[in-house]
Short mmCIF file of C-alpha atoms in Angstrom, two decimals:
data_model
loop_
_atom_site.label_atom_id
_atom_site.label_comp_id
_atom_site.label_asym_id
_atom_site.label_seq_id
_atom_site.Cartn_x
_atom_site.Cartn_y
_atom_site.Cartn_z
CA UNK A 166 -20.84 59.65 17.53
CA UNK A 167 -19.48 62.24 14.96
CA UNK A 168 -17.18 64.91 16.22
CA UNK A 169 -18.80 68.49 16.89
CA UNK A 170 -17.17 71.17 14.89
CA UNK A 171 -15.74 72.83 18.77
CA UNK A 172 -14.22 69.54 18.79
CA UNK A 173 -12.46 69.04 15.39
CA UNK A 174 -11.91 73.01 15.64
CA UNK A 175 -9.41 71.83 19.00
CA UNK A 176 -7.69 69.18 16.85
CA UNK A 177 -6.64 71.12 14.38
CA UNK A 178 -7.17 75.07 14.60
CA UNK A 179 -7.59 75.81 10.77
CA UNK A 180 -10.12 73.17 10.27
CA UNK A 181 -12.60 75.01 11.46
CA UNK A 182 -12.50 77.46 8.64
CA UNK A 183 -14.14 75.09 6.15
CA UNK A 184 -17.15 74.85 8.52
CA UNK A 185 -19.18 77.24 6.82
CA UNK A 186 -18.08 76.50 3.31
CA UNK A 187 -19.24 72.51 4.09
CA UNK A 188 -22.46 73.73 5.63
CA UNK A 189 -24.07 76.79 4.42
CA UNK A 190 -24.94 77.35 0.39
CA UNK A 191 -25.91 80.61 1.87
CA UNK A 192 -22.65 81.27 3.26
CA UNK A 193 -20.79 80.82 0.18
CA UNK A 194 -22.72 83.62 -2.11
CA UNK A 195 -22.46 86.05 0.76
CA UNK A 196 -19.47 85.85 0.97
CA UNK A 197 -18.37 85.86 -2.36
CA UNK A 198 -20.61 88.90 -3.58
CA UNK A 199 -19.87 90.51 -0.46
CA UNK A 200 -15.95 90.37 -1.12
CA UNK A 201 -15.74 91.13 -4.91
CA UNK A 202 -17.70 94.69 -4.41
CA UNK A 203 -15.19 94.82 -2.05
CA UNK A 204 -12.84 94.49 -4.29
CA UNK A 205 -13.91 97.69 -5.99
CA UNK A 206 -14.99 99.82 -3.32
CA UNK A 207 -11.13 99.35 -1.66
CA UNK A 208 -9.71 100.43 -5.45
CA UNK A 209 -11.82 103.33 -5.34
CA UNK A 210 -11.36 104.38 -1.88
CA UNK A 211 -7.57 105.14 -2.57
CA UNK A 212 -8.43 106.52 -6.26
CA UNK A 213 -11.03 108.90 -4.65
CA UNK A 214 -9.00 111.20 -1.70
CA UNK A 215 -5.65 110.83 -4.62
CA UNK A 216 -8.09 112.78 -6.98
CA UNK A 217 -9.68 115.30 -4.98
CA UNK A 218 -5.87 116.01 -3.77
CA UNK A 219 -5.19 116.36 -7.59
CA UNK A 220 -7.39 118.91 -8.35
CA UNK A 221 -7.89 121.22 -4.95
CA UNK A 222 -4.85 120.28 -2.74
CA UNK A 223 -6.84 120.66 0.44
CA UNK A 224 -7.96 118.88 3.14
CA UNK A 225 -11.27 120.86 3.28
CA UNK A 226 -12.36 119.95 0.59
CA UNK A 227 -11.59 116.53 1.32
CA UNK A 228 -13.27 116.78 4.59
CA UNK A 229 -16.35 117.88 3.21
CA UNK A 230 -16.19 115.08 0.46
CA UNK A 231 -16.37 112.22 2.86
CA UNK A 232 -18.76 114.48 5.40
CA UNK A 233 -21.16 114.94 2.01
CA UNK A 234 -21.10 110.83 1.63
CA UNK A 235 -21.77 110.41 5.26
CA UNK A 236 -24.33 112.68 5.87
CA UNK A 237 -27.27 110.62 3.45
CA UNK A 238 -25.61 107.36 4.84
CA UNK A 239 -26.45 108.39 8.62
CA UNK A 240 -29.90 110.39 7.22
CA UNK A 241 -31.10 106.85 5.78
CA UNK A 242 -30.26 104.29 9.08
CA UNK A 243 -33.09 105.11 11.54
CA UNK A 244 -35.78 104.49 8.44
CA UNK A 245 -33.13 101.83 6.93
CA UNK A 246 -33.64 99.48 9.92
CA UNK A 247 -37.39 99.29 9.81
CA UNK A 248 -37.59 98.39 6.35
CA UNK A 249 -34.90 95.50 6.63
CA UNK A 250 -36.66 93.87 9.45
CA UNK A 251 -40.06 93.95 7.11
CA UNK A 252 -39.14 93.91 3.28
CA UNK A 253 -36.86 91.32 1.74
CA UNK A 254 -33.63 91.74 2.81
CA UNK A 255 -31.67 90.03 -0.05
CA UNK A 256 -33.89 92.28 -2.51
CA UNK A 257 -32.77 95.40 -0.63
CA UNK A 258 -29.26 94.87 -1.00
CA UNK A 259 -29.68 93.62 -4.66
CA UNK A 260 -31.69 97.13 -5.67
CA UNK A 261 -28.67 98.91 -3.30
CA UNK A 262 -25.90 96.85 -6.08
CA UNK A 263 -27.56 97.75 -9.09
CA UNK A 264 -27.97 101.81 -8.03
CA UNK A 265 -24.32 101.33 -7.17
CA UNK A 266 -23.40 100.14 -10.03
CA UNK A 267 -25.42 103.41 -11.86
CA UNK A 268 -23.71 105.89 -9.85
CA UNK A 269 -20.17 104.01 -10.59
CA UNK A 270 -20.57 104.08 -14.32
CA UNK A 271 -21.53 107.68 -14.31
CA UNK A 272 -18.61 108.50 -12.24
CA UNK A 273 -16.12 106.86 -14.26
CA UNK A 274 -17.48 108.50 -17.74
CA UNK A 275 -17.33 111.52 -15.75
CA UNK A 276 -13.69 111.01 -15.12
CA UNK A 277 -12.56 109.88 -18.31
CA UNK A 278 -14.11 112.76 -20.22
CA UNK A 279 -12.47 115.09 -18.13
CA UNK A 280 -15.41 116.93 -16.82
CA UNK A 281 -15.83 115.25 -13.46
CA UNK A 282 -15.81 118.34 -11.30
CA UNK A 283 -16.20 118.90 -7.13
CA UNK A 284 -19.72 119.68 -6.97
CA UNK A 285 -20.67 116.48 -9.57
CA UNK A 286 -18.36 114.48 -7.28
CA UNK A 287 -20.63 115.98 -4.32
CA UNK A 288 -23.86 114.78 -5.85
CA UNK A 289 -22.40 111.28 -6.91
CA UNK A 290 -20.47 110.40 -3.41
CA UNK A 291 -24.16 112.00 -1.34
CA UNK A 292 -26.01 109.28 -3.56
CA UNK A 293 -23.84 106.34 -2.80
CA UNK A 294 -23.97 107.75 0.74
CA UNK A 295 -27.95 106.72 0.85
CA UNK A 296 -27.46 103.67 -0.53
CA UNK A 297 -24.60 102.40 1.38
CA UNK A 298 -26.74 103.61 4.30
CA UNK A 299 -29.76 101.10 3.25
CA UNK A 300 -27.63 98.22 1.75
CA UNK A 301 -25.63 97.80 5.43
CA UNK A 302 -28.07 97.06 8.05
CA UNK A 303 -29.54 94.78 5.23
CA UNK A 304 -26.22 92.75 4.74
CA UNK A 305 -25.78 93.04 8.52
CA UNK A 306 -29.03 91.18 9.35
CA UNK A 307 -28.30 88.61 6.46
CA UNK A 308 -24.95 88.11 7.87
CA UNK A 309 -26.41 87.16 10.90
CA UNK A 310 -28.92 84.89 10.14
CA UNK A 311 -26.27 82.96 7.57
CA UNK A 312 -24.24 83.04 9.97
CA UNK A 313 -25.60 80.46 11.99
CA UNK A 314 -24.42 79.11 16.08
CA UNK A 315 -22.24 76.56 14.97
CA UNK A 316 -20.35 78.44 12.05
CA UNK A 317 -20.45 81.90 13.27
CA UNK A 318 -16.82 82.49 14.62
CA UNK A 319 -15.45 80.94 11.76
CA UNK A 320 -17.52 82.27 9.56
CA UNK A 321 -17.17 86.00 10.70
CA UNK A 322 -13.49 85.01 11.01
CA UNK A 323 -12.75 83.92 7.18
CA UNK A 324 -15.57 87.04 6.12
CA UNK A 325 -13.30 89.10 7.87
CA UNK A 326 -9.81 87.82 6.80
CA UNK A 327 -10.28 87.27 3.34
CA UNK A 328 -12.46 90.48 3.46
CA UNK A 329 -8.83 91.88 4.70
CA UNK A 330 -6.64 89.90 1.83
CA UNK A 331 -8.58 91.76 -0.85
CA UNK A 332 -7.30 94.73 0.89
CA UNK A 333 -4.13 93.25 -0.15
CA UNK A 334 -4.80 93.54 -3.83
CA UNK A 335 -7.12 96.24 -4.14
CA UNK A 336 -5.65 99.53 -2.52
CA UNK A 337 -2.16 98.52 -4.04
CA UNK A 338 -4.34 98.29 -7.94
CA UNK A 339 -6.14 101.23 -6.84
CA UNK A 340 -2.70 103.20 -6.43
CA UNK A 341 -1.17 101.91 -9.93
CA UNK A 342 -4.77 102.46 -11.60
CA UNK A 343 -4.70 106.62 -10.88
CA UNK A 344 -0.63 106.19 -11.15
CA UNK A 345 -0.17 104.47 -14.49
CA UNK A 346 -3.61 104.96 -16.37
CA UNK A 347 -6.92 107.05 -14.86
CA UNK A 348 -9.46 107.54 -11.91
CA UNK A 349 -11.78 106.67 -14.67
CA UNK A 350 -10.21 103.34 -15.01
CA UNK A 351 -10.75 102.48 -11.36
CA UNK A 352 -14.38 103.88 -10.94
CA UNK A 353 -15.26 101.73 -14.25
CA UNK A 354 -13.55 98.34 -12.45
CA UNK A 355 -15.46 99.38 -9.11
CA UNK A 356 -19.18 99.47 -11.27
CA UNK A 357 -18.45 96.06 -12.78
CA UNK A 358 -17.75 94.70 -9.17
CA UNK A 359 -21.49 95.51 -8.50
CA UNK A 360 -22.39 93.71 -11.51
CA UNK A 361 -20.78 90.27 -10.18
CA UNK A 362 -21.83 91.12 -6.22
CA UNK A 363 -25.32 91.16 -7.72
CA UNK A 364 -25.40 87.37 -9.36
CA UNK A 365 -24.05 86.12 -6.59
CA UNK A 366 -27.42 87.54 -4.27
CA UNK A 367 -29.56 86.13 -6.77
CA UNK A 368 -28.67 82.75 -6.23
CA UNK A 369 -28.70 83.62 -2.45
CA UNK A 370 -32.20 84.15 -2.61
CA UNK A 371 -32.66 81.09 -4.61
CA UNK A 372 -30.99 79.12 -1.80
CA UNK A 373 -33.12 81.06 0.81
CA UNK A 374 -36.30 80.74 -1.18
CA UNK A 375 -36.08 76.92 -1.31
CA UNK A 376 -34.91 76.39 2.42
CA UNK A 377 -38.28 78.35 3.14
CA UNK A 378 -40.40 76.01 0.81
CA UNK A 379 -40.50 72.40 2.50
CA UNK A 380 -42.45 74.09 5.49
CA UNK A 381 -45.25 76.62 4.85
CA UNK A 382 -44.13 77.61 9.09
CA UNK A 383 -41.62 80.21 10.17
CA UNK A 384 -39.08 81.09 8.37
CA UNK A 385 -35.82 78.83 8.30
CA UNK A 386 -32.62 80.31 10.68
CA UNK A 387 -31.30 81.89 7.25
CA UNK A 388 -34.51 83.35 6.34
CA UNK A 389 -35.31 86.85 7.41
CA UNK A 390 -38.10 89.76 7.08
CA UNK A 391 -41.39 88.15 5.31
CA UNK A 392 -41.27 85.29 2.96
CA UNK A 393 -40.75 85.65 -0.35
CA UNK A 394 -43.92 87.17 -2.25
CA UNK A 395 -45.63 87.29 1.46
CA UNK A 396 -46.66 91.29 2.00
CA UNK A 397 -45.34 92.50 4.85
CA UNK A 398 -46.99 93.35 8.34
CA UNK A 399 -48.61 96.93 8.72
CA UNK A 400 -45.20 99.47 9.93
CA UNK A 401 -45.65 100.89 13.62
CA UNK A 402 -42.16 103.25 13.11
CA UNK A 403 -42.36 103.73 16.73
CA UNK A 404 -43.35 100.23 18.37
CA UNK A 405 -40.05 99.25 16.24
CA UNK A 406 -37.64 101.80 17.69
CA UNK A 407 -38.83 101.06 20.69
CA UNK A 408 -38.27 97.54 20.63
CA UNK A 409 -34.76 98.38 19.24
CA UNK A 410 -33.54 100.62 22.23
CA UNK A 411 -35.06 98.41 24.14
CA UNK A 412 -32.54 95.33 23.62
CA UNK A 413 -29.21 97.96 23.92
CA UNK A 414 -30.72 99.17 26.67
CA UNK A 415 -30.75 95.72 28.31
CA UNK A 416 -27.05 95.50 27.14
CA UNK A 417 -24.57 98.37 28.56
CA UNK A 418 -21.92 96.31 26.68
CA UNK A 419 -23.81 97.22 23.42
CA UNK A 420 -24.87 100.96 23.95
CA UNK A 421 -22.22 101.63 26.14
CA UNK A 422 -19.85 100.99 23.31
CA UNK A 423 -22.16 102.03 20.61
CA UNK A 424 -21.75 105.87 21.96
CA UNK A 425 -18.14 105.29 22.63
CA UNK A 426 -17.33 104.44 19.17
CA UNK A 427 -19.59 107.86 18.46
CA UNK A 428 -16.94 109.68 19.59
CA UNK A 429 -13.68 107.37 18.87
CA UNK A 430 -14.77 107.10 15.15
CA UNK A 431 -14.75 110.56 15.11
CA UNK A 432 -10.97 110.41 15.78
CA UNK A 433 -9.75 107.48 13.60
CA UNK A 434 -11.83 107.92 10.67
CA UNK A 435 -10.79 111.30 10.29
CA UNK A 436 -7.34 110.59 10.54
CA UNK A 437 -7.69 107.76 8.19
CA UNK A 438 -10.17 109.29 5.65
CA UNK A 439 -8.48 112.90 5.73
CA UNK A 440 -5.25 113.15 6.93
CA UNK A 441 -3.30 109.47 6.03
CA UNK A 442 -4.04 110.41 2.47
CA UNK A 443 -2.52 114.09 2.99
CA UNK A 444 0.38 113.05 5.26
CA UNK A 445 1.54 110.63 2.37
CA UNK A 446 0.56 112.99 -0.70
CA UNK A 447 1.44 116.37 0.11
CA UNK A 448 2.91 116.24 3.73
CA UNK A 449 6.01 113.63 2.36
CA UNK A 450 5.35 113.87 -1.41
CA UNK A 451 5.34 110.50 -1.36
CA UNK A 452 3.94 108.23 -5.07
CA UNK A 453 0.32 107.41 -4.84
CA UNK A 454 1.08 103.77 -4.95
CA UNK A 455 2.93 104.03 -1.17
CA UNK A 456 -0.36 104.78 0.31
CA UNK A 457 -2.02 101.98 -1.59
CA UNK A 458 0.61 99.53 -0.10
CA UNK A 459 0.26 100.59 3.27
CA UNK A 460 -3.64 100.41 3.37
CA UNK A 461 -2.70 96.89 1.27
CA UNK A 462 -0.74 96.21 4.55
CA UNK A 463 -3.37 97.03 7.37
CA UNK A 464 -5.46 93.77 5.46
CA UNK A 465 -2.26 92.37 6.49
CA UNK A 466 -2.23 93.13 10.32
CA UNK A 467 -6.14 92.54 9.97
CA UNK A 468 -5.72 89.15 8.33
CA UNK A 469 -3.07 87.83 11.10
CA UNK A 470 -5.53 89.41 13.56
CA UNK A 471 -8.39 87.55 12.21
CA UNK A 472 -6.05 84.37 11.96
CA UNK A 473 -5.34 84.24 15.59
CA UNK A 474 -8.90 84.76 16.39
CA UNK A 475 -10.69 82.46 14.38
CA UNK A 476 -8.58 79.78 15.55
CA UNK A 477 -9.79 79.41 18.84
CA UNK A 478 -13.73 78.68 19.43
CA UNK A 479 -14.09 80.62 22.75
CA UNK A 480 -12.19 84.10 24.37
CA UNK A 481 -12.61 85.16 27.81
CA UNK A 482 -11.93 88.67 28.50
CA UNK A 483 -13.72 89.85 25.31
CA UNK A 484 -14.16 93.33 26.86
CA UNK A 485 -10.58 93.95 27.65
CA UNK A 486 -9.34 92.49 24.30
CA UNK A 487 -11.86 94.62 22.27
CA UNK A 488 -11.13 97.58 23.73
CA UNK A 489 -7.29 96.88 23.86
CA UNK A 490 -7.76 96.02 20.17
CA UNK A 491 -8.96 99.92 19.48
CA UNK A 492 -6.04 101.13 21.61
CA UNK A 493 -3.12 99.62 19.60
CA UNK A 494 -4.81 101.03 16.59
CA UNK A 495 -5.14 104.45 18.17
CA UNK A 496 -1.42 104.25 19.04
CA UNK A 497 -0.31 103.49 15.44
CA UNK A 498 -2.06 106.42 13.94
CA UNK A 499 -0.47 108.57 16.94
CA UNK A 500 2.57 107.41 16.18
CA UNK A 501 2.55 107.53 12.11
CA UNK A 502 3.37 111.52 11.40
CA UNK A 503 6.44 111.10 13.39
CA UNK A 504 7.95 107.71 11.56
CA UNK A 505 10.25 109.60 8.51
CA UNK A 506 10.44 106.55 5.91
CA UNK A 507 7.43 105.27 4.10
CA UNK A 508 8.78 101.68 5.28
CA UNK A 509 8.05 102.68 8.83
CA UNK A 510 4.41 104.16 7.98
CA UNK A 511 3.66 100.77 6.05
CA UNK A 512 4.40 99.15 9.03
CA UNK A 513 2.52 100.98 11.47
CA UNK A 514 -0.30 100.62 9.70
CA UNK A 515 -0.24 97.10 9.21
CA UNK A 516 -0.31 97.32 13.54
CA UNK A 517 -3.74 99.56 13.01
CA UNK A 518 -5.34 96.77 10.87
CA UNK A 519 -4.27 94.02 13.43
CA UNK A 520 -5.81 96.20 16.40
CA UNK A 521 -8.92 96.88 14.56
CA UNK A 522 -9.87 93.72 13.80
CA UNK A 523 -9.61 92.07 17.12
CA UNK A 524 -12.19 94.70 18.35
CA UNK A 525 -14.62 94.47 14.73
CA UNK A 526 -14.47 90.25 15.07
CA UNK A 527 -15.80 90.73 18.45
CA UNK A 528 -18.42 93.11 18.22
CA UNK A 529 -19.92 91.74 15.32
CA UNK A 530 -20.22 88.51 17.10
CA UNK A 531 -21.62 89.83 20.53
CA UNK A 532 -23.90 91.45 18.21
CA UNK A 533 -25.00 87.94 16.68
CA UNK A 534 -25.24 86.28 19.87
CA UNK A 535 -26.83 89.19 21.92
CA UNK A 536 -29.46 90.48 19.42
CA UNK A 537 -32.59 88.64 18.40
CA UNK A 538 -32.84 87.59 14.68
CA UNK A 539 -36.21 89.47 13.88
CA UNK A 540 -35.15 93.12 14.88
CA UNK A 541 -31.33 92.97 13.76
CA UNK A 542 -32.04 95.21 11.34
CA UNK A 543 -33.33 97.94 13.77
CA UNK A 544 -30.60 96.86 16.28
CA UNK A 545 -27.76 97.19 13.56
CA UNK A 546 -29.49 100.45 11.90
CA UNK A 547 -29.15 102.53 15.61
CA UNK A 548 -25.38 100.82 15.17
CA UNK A 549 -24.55 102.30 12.31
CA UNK A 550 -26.47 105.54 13.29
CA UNK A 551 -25.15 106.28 16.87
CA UNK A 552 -20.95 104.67 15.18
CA UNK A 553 -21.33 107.27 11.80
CA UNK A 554 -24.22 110.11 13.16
CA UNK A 555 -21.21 112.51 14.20
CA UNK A 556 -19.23 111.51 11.24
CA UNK A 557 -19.83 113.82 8.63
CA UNK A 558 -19.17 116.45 11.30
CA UNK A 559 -16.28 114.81 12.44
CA UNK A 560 -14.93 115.07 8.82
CA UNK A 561 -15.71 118.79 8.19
CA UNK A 562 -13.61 119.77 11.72
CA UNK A 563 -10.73 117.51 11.10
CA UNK A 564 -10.19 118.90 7.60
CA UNK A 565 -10.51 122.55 8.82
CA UNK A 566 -8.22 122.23 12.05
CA UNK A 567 -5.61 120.49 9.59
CA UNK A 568 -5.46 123.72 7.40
CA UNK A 569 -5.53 125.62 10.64
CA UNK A 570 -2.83 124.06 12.76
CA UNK A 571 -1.55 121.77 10.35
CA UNK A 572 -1.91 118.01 9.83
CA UNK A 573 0.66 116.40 12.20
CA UNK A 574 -0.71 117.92 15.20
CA UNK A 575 -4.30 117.37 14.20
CA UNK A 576 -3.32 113.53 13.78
CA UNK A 577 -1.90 113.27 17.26
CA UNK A 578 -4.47 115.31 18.83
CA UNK A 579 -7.50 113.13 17.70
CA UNK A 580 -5.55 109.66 17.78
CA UNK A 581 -4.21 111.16 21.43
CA UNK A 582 -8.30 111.72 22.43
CA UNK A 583 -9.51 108.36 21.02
CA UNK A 584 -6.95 106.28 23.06
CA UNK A 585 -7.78 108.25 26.32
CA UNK A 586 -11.32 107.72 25.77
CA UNK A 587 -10.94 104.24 25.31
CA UNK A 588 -8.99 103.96 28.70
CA UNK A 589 -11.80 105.53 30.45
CA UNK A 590 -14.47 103.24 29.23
CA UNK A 591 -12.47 100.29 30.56
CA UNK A 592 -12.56 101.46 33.43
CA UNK A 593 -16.66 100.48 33.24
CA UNK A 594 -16.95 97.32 35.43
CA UNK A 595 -19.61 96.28 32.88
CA UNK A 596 -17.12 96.64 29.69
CA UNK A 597 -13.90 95.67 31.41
CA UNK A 598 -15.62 92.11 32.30
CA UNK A 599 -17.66 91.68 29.50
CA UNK A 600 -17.48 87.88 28.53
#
């Protein structure tokens, strides 16, 4: 009898990487698509806070940047979520790459002519804000249903890593992009990104629609919402949010940690969004390419995080390494205004990447196991909403203490309050031993 994959996982660890590759068609254009807009969304997410810097010098404005891109992003998930478990999912996220690519073109004519302002970067960055908030549950669900039982830690594994080693390549480009040539450069490279992710989900339909043709039954594993050209089922809004609190109610791991990571990615993502940005920038006067290397290196601690993990079909102790996971990333950013060299800062942030993705790996797969296939859209839309809803807030109050107090305190104050938070959640029976 033929080996399982478990079993020729244990005889050599990185075998079981090419699982997914050898068995899913599906796999293979998710991933790619997914990881070339990647590509451009990292270069412009280091062109983007460099810019606004450029022309206002405050974190404010900043803060109120990111809080403006949040704030349709969170608006869209609780109506996102019922339309992804009843429309076409791959057609969602296909419409979501072609807007994107509208709103990148216009932004990087904008940019080159010289008349991209702060309140046309407002209205461009609160568009892509709705989209991203209806393409994620969609890719979410997909990624769940591709991601089938007996590729799904090695397939959210090498999504994640390789996800990570474009991090490598694109913060670092970003940085020489704005450094060496334009912002208008970058946004252009991030639009034709969209372009590519968007071939690649056509022929991940095409794979989809034939797996669902052979039987006229239910759909296949990697088939979700209605069949292709089947109309979907009359909406009941509320039987479906129901339904969807329902199954993290029946979870404390999951909505226990959903409204912990309310409040926690309040305190990272300023620090990281806002004040990582300023602290290399204006705090040390550091080149823009030094903060492009060490975002480049948290893919690196990510990457050797997701290395470890993937190699190994089963952890115990998920809880406790999850949460742990958060808590050495909490630690770096603590530690990261008080490290003088730009050597050190690199470094600690390659720790923050490494900590991050041991606690992203596995919560995305307790989510796969945990949460049934028909309402992961619903399940991952109240994700999204209860991780990002305080966001935008989150943002605006970062920004403003930061020109109130001043940056290095704000930093340790919020990475000091997401670590403590963390340590009192573990002490949750149901967390700590979570399996």
């Amino acid at each position: 009898m033929p080996a399982s994959a478990p079993e020729k996982a244990s005889s050599n660890p990185l075998r079981g990487f090419a699982a997914p590759f050898v068995h899913s068609r599906a796999f293979i254009y998710l991933w790619l698509g997914h990881l070339i807009s990647f590509l451009g969304s990292s270069i412009t997410m280091v062109i983007l806070p460099v810019l606004v810097y450029s022309l206002t010098g405050s974190t404010t404005i900043m803060g109120f940047v990111m809080a403006i891109y949040m704030l349709p992003n969170v608006l869209m998930l609780p109506i996102s979520g019922h339309i992804v478990d009843r429309y076409d999912r791959v057609k969602i996220m296909m419409l979501a790459d072609i807007s994107r690519f509208v709103i990148m073109i216009a932004t990087a004519v904008l940019a080159l002519s010289g008349i991209l302002t702060i309140p046309l970067l407002y209205v461009l960055v609160g568009f892509y804000g709705l989209l991203d908030g209806m393409f994620q549950p969609a890719y979410a669900a997909v990624r769940a249903t591709v991601f089938t039982p007996d590729i799904r830690i090695a397939a959210n594994s090498l999504t994640q890593m390789t996800t990570q080693t474009v991090r490598l390549i694109g913060p670092a480009l970003g940085g020489l992009l704005i450094t060496h040539l334009s912002a208008g450069v970058g946004f252009g490279l991030d639009a034709f990104t969209y372009l590519i992710s968007l071939i690649c989900l056509i022929y991940l339909r095409r794979v989809l629609v034939m797996k669902s043709k052979p039987l006229s039954a239910p759909p296949s594993a990697e088939q979700s919402g209605p069949l292709p050209g089947e109309a979907p089922s009359a909406p009941d809004w509320k039987a479906d949010f129901k339904e969807g609190f329902a199954i993290l109610r029946s979870h404390p791991w999951l909505w226990v940690t959903i409204l912990t990571f309310s409040f926690i990615n309040i305190c990272y993502a300023g620090i990281t969004s806002i004040l990582v940005p300023w602290l290399f920038k204006v705090h040390h006067g550091w080149d823009p390419y030094l903060y492009g290397l060490a975002v480049t290196f948290s893919g690196v601690g990510a990457i050797v995080g997701g290395l470890l993990f993937g190699m190994r079909a089963r952890w115990n102790h998920r809880g406790i390494m999850a949460y742990m996971g958060a808590f050495v990333s909490g630690l770096a950013l603590f530690l990261l205004p008080f490290v003088p060299s730009a050597a050190g800062a690199i470094a600690l942030f390659a720790l923050e990447g490494f900590g991050l993705m041991i606690f992203g790996l596995i919560w995305e797969i307790s989510l796969q196991e945990l949460v049934p296939q028909e309402a992961f859209g619903r399940v991952a839309s109240l994700d999204l909403l209860g991780s990002f809803a305080l966001l935008p807030v989150g943002y605006i109050t970062v920004g403003w203490l930061a020109d109130l107090i001043g940056g290095v305190a704000t930093i340790a104050i919020f990475a000091g309050l997401g670590m403590a938070c963390i340590l009192l959640v573990l002490s949750i029976p149901a967390i700590r031993k979570f399996q």
